[in-house]
Coordinates of N, CA and C in Angstrom, one line a residue:
T1 N -102.0 110.2 104.9 CA -101.5 111.5 105.1 C -100.8 110.9 103.5
L2 N -100.1 112.7 103.9 CA -99.0 113.0 102.8 C -97.2 113.2 102.9
S3 N -97.1 112.8 102.6 CA -95.6 112.4 102.8 C -95.0 114.2 101.8
Y4 N -94.2 114.6 101.9 CA -92.8 116.1 101.1 C -92.4 115.3 100.5
K5 N -92.3 115.6 99.7 CA -90.8 114.3 99.0 C -90.2 115.6 97.5
E6 N -89.0 116.4 97.7 CA -88.3 117.1 97.4 C -86.7 115.7 97.0
T7 N -86.8 116.2 94.8 CA -85.8 115.6 93.9 C -85.4 116.7 93.6
D8 N -84.2 116.3 92.9 CA -84.2 117.2 91.7 C -84.9 117.4 90.7
L9 N -86.4 116.8 90.5 CA -87.4 116.8 89.3 C -88.7 117.2 90.0
F10 N -88.6 116.9 91.0 CA -89.8 117.4 91.7 C -89.7 117.8 92.9
K11 N -90.9 118.0 93.1 CA -90.7 119.7 95.2 C -92.8 119.2 95.0
V12 N -92.9 117.8 96.1 CA -94.2 118.1 96.0 C -95.0 117.1 97.3
L13 N -96.3 117.3 97.7 CA -96.7 116.5 98.7 C -97.6 115.0 98.3
Q14 N -96.9 113.6 98.3 CA -97.7 112.9 97.8 C -98.4 111.4 98.9
S15 N -99.5 111.3 98.8 CA -99.6 110.3 99.3 C -99.4 108.6 99.3
V16 N -99.6 107.2 99.5 CA -99.4 106.5 99.4 C -100.2 105.9 97.7
D17 N -100.1 104.7 97.7 CA -100.2 105.3 96.7 C -102.1 104.2 97.3
I18 N -103.4 104.7 95.8 CA -104.1 104.6 96.8 C -105.0 103.1 96.8
A19 N -103.5 102.4 95.6 CA -104.6 100.6 95.7 C -104.3 100.2 97.2
S20 N -103.1 100.7 98.2 CA -102.9 100.4 99.7 C -103.6 100.6 100.3
I21 N -105.0 101.6 100.2 CA -105.2 101.7 101.2 C -106.6 100.3 101.9
D22 N -106.6 100.2 103.2 CA -106.9 99.3 103.0 C -108.7 99.4 103.4
D23 N -110.1 99.1 102.8 CA -111.5 100.1 102.8 C -112.0 99.1 104.3
R24 N -111.1 98.8 105.1 CA -111.9 97.9 106.1 C -111.9 99.0 107.1
N25 N -110.7 99.4 107.7 CA -109.9 100.6 108.1 C -110.3 102.1 107.7
T26 N -111.5 102.0 107.6 CA -111.6 104.0 107.2 C -112.7 104.4 107.2
T27 N -112.3 105.3 107.2 CA -113.3 106.5 107.8 C -113.8 106.3 106.9
H28 N -115.4 107.2 107.2 CA -116.0 108.2 106.0 C -115.9 108.8 105.2
L29 N -114.9 109.6 105.8 CA -114.6 110.6 104.6 C -114.1 110.0 103.7
C30 N -113.5 108.5 103.4 CA -112.5 108.1 102.8 C -113.6 107.3 101.2
D31 N -114.7 107.2 101.7 CA -116.0 107.3 101.0 C -115.1 107.1 99.6
Q32 N -115.7 108.5 99.1 CA -115.9 108.6 97.8 C -114.2 108.5 97.1
L33 N -113.2 108.4 98.1 CA -111.6 108.2 96.8 C -111.8 107.0 96.8
L34 N -112.3 105.7 97.8 CA -112.9 104.9 97.6 C -113.6 104.3 96.3
A35 N -114.5 105.2 96.0 CA -115.9 104.8 95.3 C -114.6 105.0 94.0
L36 N -114.0 106.2 94.4 CA -113.1 107.0 92.4 C -112.2 105.5 92.6
R37 N -111.6 105.1 93.0 CA -110.9 104.2 92.9 C -111.1 103.3 92.4
E38 N -112.4 102.3 92.2 CA -113.4 101.7 92.7 C -113.3 101.9 90.8
D39 N -113.9 103.0 90.2 CA -114.1 103.7 89.1 C -113.1 102.9 88.4
L40 N -112.5 104.5 89.0 CA -110.9 103.8 88.1 C -110.3 102.9 87.5
Y41 N -109.8 101.8 88.4 CA -109.6 100.3 88.5 C -110.3 99.4 87.6
G42 N -111.5 100.0 87.7 CA -112.4 99.1 87.2 C -112.2 98.7 85.7
E43 N -112.8 97.4 85.0 CA -112.5 96.7 84.2 C -113.2 98.0 83.0
N44 N -114.7 98.0 83.2 CA -115.4 99.4 81.7 C -114.5 100.3 82.1
F45 N -113.9 101.4 82.2 CA -113.2 102.0 82.6 C -111.8 102.3 82.2
R46 N -111.0 101.0 81.8 CA -110.0 100.7 81.7 C -110.3 100.2 80.4
N47 N -111.3 99.9 79.6 CA -111.8 99.3 78.8 C -112.2 100.5 77.4
F48 N -112.4 101.5 78.7 CA -113.1 103.2 78.0 C -111.6 103.9 77.5
I49 N -110.9 103.9 78.7 CA -109.8 104.0 78.3 C -109.2 104.1 76.7
Q50 N -108.8 102.6 77.0 CA -108.4 101.8 75.7 C -108.8 102.6 73.9
Q51 N -110.5 101.8 74.8 CA -111.3 102.3 73.3 C -111.2 103.4 72.6
I52 N -111.0 105.0 73.5 CA -111.0 106.7 73.0 C -109.2 106.4 73.2
T53 N -108.5 106.0 73.4 CA -107.1 105.9 73.1 C -106.8 105.8 71.9
G54 N -107.2 104.2 72.0 CA -106.5 103.4 70.8 C -105.2 102.5 71.2
C55 N -104.8 102.6 72.7 CA -104.0 102.2 73.1 C -103.7 100.0 73.6
P56 N -102.7 99.8 73.1 CA -103.0 98.3 73.3 C -104.3 98.0 75.3
P57 N -104.5 96.5 75.2 CA -105.2 96.3 76.7 C -104.3 96.5 77.8
L58 N -104.8 97.7 78.1 CA -104.5 97.5 79.7 C -104.6 96.2 81.1
D59 N -103.4 96.0 82.1 CA -103.7 95.5 83.1 C -104.4 95.9 83.9
S60 N -104.7 95.4 85.0 CA -105.5 95.7 85.8 C -104.8 96.7 86.9
R61 N -103.3 96.3 86.9 CA -102.9 97.3 88.0 C -102.9 98.2 87.4
V62 N -103.3 99.6 88.5 CA -103.1 100.9 88.0 C -102.3 101.3 89.1
D63 N -101.9 102.4 89.2 CA -100.5 103.4 90.1 C -101.7 104.5 90.3
C64 N -102.0 105.1 91.5 CA -102.5 106.1 91.6 C -102.5 106.3 92.6
S65 N -102.2 108.2 92.6 CA -101.9 108.8 94.2 C -102.2 110.0 94.6
C66 N -102.7 110.2 95.1 CA -103.1 112.1 95.3 C -101.6 112.7 95.9
N67 N -102.0 114.9 94.9 CA -100.6 115.0 95.5 C -101.2 116.0 95.1
V68 N -100.2 117.0 95.9 CA -100.5 118.3 96.5 C -99.3 119.2 96.1
Y69 N -99.3 120.2 95.4 CA -98.7 121.2 95.0 C -98.8 122.1 95.5
A70 N -97.4 123.2 96.7 CA -97.9 124.1 97.3 C -97.8 125.2 96.7
H71 N -97.3 126.2 97.3 CA -96.4 127.6 97.1 C -94.9 126.3 96.6
G72 N -94.2 126.5 95.3 CA -93.4 126.6 94.3 C -93.0 125.1 94.2
G73 N -94.4 124.1 94.3 CA -93.9 123.0 94.0 C -93.9 123.3 92.8
H74 N -93.8 121.7 92.1 CA -93.6 121.5 90.2 C -93.1 119.8 90.6
L75 N -93.0 120.3 88.6 CA -92.1 118.6 88.9 C -91.7 119.3 87.0
L76 N -91.0 118.6 86.6 CA -89.8 119.0 85.5 C -89.8 118.2 84.6
C77 N -90.1 118.7 83.4 CA -90.5 117.8 81.5 C -89.6 117.1 82.5
H78 N -90.2 115.1 81.7 CA -89.8 114.1 81.7 C -90.8 113.5 80.9
D79 N -90.8 112.0 80.7 CA -91.9 111.3 79.2 C -92.7 110.5 80.2
D80 N -92.3 110.1 81.9 CA -93.1 108.4 81.9 C -92.8 107.7 82.1
V81 N -92.0 107.4 80.5 CA -91.3 106.0 80.7 C -90.6 105.2 81.1
I82 N -92.1 104.5 82.2 CA -91.1 103.6 82.9 C -91.6 102.1 83.3
S83 N -91.6 100.3 82.9 CA -92.1 99.3 83.0 C -92.9 100.0 81.6
S84 N -93.8 99.3 81.8 CA -95.2 98.9 81.2 C -96.0 100.2 81.2
R85 N -96.2 101.1 82.0 CA -97.2 102.7 81.6 C -97.0 102.8 80.5
C86 N -97.9 102.6 80.6 CA -99.1 103.4 79.2 C -100.0 104.4 79.0
I87 N -100.8 104.7 79.6 CA -102.0 105.5 79.9 C -101.5 106.8 80.9
S88 N -101.7 108.1 81.1 CA -100.6 109.1 82.0 C -102.3 110.3 82.5
F89 N -103.1 110.1 83.9 CA -104.0 110.4 83.9 C -103.7 111.6 85.0
I90 N -103.9 112.4 85.0 CA -104.7 113.5 85.9 C -106.2 113.7 86.3
I91 N -106.5 113.7 88.2 CA -108.1 114.6 88.0 C -107.2 115.5 89.5
Y92 N -108.1 116.9 88.5 CA -107.7 118.1 88.9 C -108.9 118.2 89.9
L93 N -108.7 118.3 91.9 CA -108.8 118.8 92.9 C -109.1 119.9 93.6
A94 N -108.9 120.9 92.1 CA -108.7 122.5 92.5 C -109.9 123.1 93.1
S95 N -109.6 124.2 93.6 CA -111.4 124.4 94.9 C -112.5 125.8 93.6
P96 N -113.8 124.8 93.8 CA -114.3 125.0 92.7 C -114.8 126.9 93.2
D97 N -114.3 126.9 94.0 CA -114.3 128.7 94.7 C -113.7 129.9 93.9
D98 N -112.5 129.2 93.8 CA -111.1 129.7 93.1 C -110.8 129.4 92.3
E99 N -111.6 129.9 90.7 CA -110.8 129.2 89.6 C -109.7 129.2 89.7
W100 N -108.8 128.8 88.7 CA -107.5 128.3 88.7 C -107.1 129.0 87.5
K101 N -105.6 130.7 87.9 CA -105.0 131.7 86.9 C -104.2 131.3 86.4
V102 N -103.3 131.8 85.3 CA -102.7 131.2 84.6 C -101.4 132.3 85.7
E103 N -101.7 133.1 86.5 CA -100.7 133.9 87.0 C -100.6 133.1 88.4
D104 N -101.4 131.9 88.7 CA -101.6 131.0 90.0 C -99.9 130.5 89.4
G105 N -100.0 129.5 88.4 CA -98.9 128.7 87.8 C -99.2 127.2 88.1
G106 N -98.8 126.6 88.0 CA -99.0 125.0 88.5 C -99.5 124.6 87.2
A107 N -99.7 125.1 86.2 CA -100.2 124.2 84.9 C -98.8 123.2 84.4
L108 N -99.8 122.3 84.1 CA -99.4 120.9 83.1 C -99.5 121.3 81.6
E109 N -98.3 121.4 81.8 CA -97.1 121.5 80.0 C -96.8 120.3 79.3
F110 N -97.4 120.8 77.7 CA -96.9 119.6 77.1 C -95.8 120.1 76.2
Y111 N -94.6 119.2 75.7 CA -93.3 120.1 75.0 C -93.9 119.0 74.4
S112 N -93.4 119.6 72.0 CA -93.3 119.5 71.2 C -91.4 118.3 71.3
V113 N -90.3 117.8 70.3 CA -89.5 117.7 70.5 C -88.8 118.2 69.8
S114 N -87.8 118.0 68.7 CA -86.7 117.9 67.6 C -87.0 116.7 67.2
G115 N -87.3 117.0 65.8 CA -87.5 115.5 64.8 C -85.1 115.6 65.0
E116 N -84.9 116.2 64.9 CA -83.2 115.2 64.8 C -82.7 114.9 66.6
D117 N -83.1 115.1 67.8 CA -82.4 114.3 68.4 C -83.4 114.4 69.9
N118 N -84.8 113.9 68.9 CA -86.3 113.5 70.4 C -85.7 114.6 71.3
L119 N -85.2 115.3 71.4 CA -85.8 115.5 73.0 C -86.2 116.9 72.7
P120 N -86.8 117.2 74.1 CA -88.2 118.4 73.8 C -87.5 119.3 74.4
Y121 N -88.1 120.5 73.3 CA -87.9 122.2 73.1 C -88.4 123.1 74.8
A122 N -87.4 124.2 74.3 CA -87.7 123.7 76.1 C -88.5 124.9 76.6
E123 N -90.2 125.3 76.0 CA -90.8 126.3 75.4 C -92.0 124.8 75.1
P124 N -93.1 125.5 76.2 CA -93.9 124.2 76.3 C -95.2 124.7 75.0
T125 N -95.8 123.9 74.3 CA -96.2 124.2 73.5 C -98.3 124.4 73.3
K126 N -98.1 123.0 74.4 CA -99.5 123.7 75.5 C -99.5 123.7 76.8
T127 N -100.7 124.3 77.7 CA -100.3 123.9 79.3 C -101.8 124.3 79.5
I128 N -102.4 123.6 80.1 CA -103.8 123.4 80.5 C -103.5 123.6 82.7
L129 N -104.5 124.3 83.0 CA -105.0 125.1 84.4 C -105.6 124.0 84.5
P130 N -105.0 123.7 85.8 CA -106.1 122.8 86.8 C -107.5 122.7 86.8
R131 N -108.5 122.8 86.5 CA -109.8 123.1 86.2 C -110.5 122.4 87.5
W132 N -111.2 122.7 88.5 CA -112.0 121.8 89.0 C -112.8 120.7 88.5
N133 N -112.7 119.1 89.1 CA -113.6 118.2 88.6 C -113.3 118.3 87.1
S134 N -111.7 117.4 85.9 CA -111.7 118.1 85.0 C -110.3 116.9 85.3
M135 N -110.8 116.1 84.4 CA -109.2 114.9 84.4 C -108.9 115.4 82.3
V136 N -107.6 115.2 82.3 CA -106.7 114.7 81.9 C -105.8 113.4 81.5
F137 N -106.2 112.9 80.2 CA -104.8 111.5 80.1 C -104.6 111.8 78.6
F138 N -103.2 111.1 78.7 CA -102.7 110.9 77.2 C -101.7 110.2 77.9
Q139 N -101.2 109.1 76.1 CA -100.8 108.3 75.9 C -98.7 108.3 76.6
V140 N -98.8 107.5 77.2 CA -96.8 107.8 77.5 C -96.4 106.6 76.3
Q141 N -95.0 107.9 75.6 CA -94.3 107.2 74.3 C -92.9 107.9 74.8
P142 N -91.8 107.1 74.3 CA -91.5 107.1 74.3 C -90.4 108.1 73.4
G143 N -90.0 109.4 74.0 CA -89.0 110.1 73.8 C -90.2 111.2 73.0
K144 N -91.7 110.9 72.9 CA -93.1 111.5 72.8 C -93.1 113.0 73.6
S145 N -94.4 111.8 74.8 CA -95.3 112.6 75.9 C -94.0 113.4 76.9
F146 N -93.3 114.7 76.5 CA -93.2 115.4 77.4 C -93.9 116.2 78.3
H147 N -93.7 116.6 79.2 CA -95.2 117.0 79.8 C -94.4 117.3 81.6
A148 N -94.6 118.2 81.7 CA -94.1 118.9 82.9 C -95.0 119.7 83.9
V149 N -95.3 120.0 85.0 CA -95.7 120.7 86.3 C -95.6 122.2 86.7
Q150 N -95.7 123.0 85.9 CA -95.8 124.6 86.4 C -95.0 124.7 87.4
E151 N -94.2 125.7 87.8 CA -93.9 125.7 89.1 C -95.7 126.8 89.5
V152 N -95.4 125.8 91.4 CA -97.1 126.9 91.6 C -96.4 128.7 91.6
F153 N -96.8 129.1 92.0 CA -96.5 131.1 92.2 C -97.8 131.2 93.6
A154 N -99.1 131.1 93.3 CA -99.6 130.9 94.3 C -99.7 131.0 95.6
S155 N -99.4 131.6 96.7 CA -98.8 131.3 97.4 C -100.0 130.2 98.6
C156 N -101.5 131.1 98.6 CA -103.0 130.6 99.5 C -103.3 129.5 98.9
K157 N -103.4 128.9 97.5 CA -104.0 128.0 97.0 C -103.2 127.1 95.9
P158 N -103.0 125.5 97.1 CA -102.0 124.9 96.8 C -103.1 124.0 95.6
R159 N -102.2 122.9 93.8 CA -103.0 122.3 93.4 C -102.6 121.1 93.9
V160 N -104.0 121.0 93.6 CA -104.6 118.9 94.6 C -104.8 118.2 93.2
S161 N -104.4 116.9 93.2 CA -104.9 116.1 92.1 C -104.2 114.9 92.4
I162 N -105.2 114.0 91.6 CA -104.8 113.0 91.6 C -104.5 112.4 91.0
S163 N -103.5 111.6 90.4 CA -103.0 111.2 89.1 C -102.2 109.9 89.3
G164 N -102.0 109.5 88.3 CA -101.6 108.0 87.8 C -100.7 107.7 86.5
W165 N -101.0 106.1 86.5 CA -100.9 106.0 85.2 C -101.3 104.5 85.2
Y166 N -102.0 103.8 84.2 CA -102.8 103.0 83.1 C -101.4 102.3 83.1
H167 N -101.6 100.6 83.0 CA -100.4 100.2 82.5 C -100.7 99.3 81.0
V168 N -100.0 98.7 79.9 CA -100.2 97.7 79.3 C -100.4 96.1 80.0
S169 N -101.0 95.5 79.2 CA -101.1 94.3 79.6 C -99.5 93.2 79.5
R170 N -99.7 92.5 79.9 CA -98.5 91.6 80.7 C -98.4 91.0 79.6
S171 N -99.6 90.5 78.5 CA -99.7 89.8 77.2 C -100.1 90.3 75.8
Q172 N -99.5 92.0 76.6 CA -98.9 93.0 75.3 C -97.3 93.9 75.6
Q173 N -96.8 93.2 77.0 CA -95.2 93.4 76.7 C -93.9 92.3 75.5
G174 N -93.6 93.4 75.6 CA -92.4 92.6 74.4 C -91.6 91.8 75.2

């Protein structure tokens, strides 16, 4: 089930953390989600993420939820720096039959920062449309990893994704 969440930072429908889904009490419909969870949370994939990003060793703790941004949904600019977060990821599940277009909104936006005060510029420097079956990940860095989800303009085309964070191993924390 999804819960509607709205603050001054975001407007989204979000599931519980996927880690909390009890696989003993699920229906056949959850089988693929549980298989994806096992892969995302597994040591092999964490090692792969560590290898290609050059990040420190990752903990077995992974935060992950399903998110639906309907018409008007958005996530304002922020850097994801909370606790031991190290790598942010998003898996896009937009409909393969209705390719996402710029005019639909909902793009992932990345922001450069000014050299003087490390605040993000007002305009994004890179945007990524939510394409079916694609994955985006980036390193969480204080004062550097600023990003946002552009408002969804499409009225009948929700931006659907699974997103979360990999955490630095406890032995790597200062």
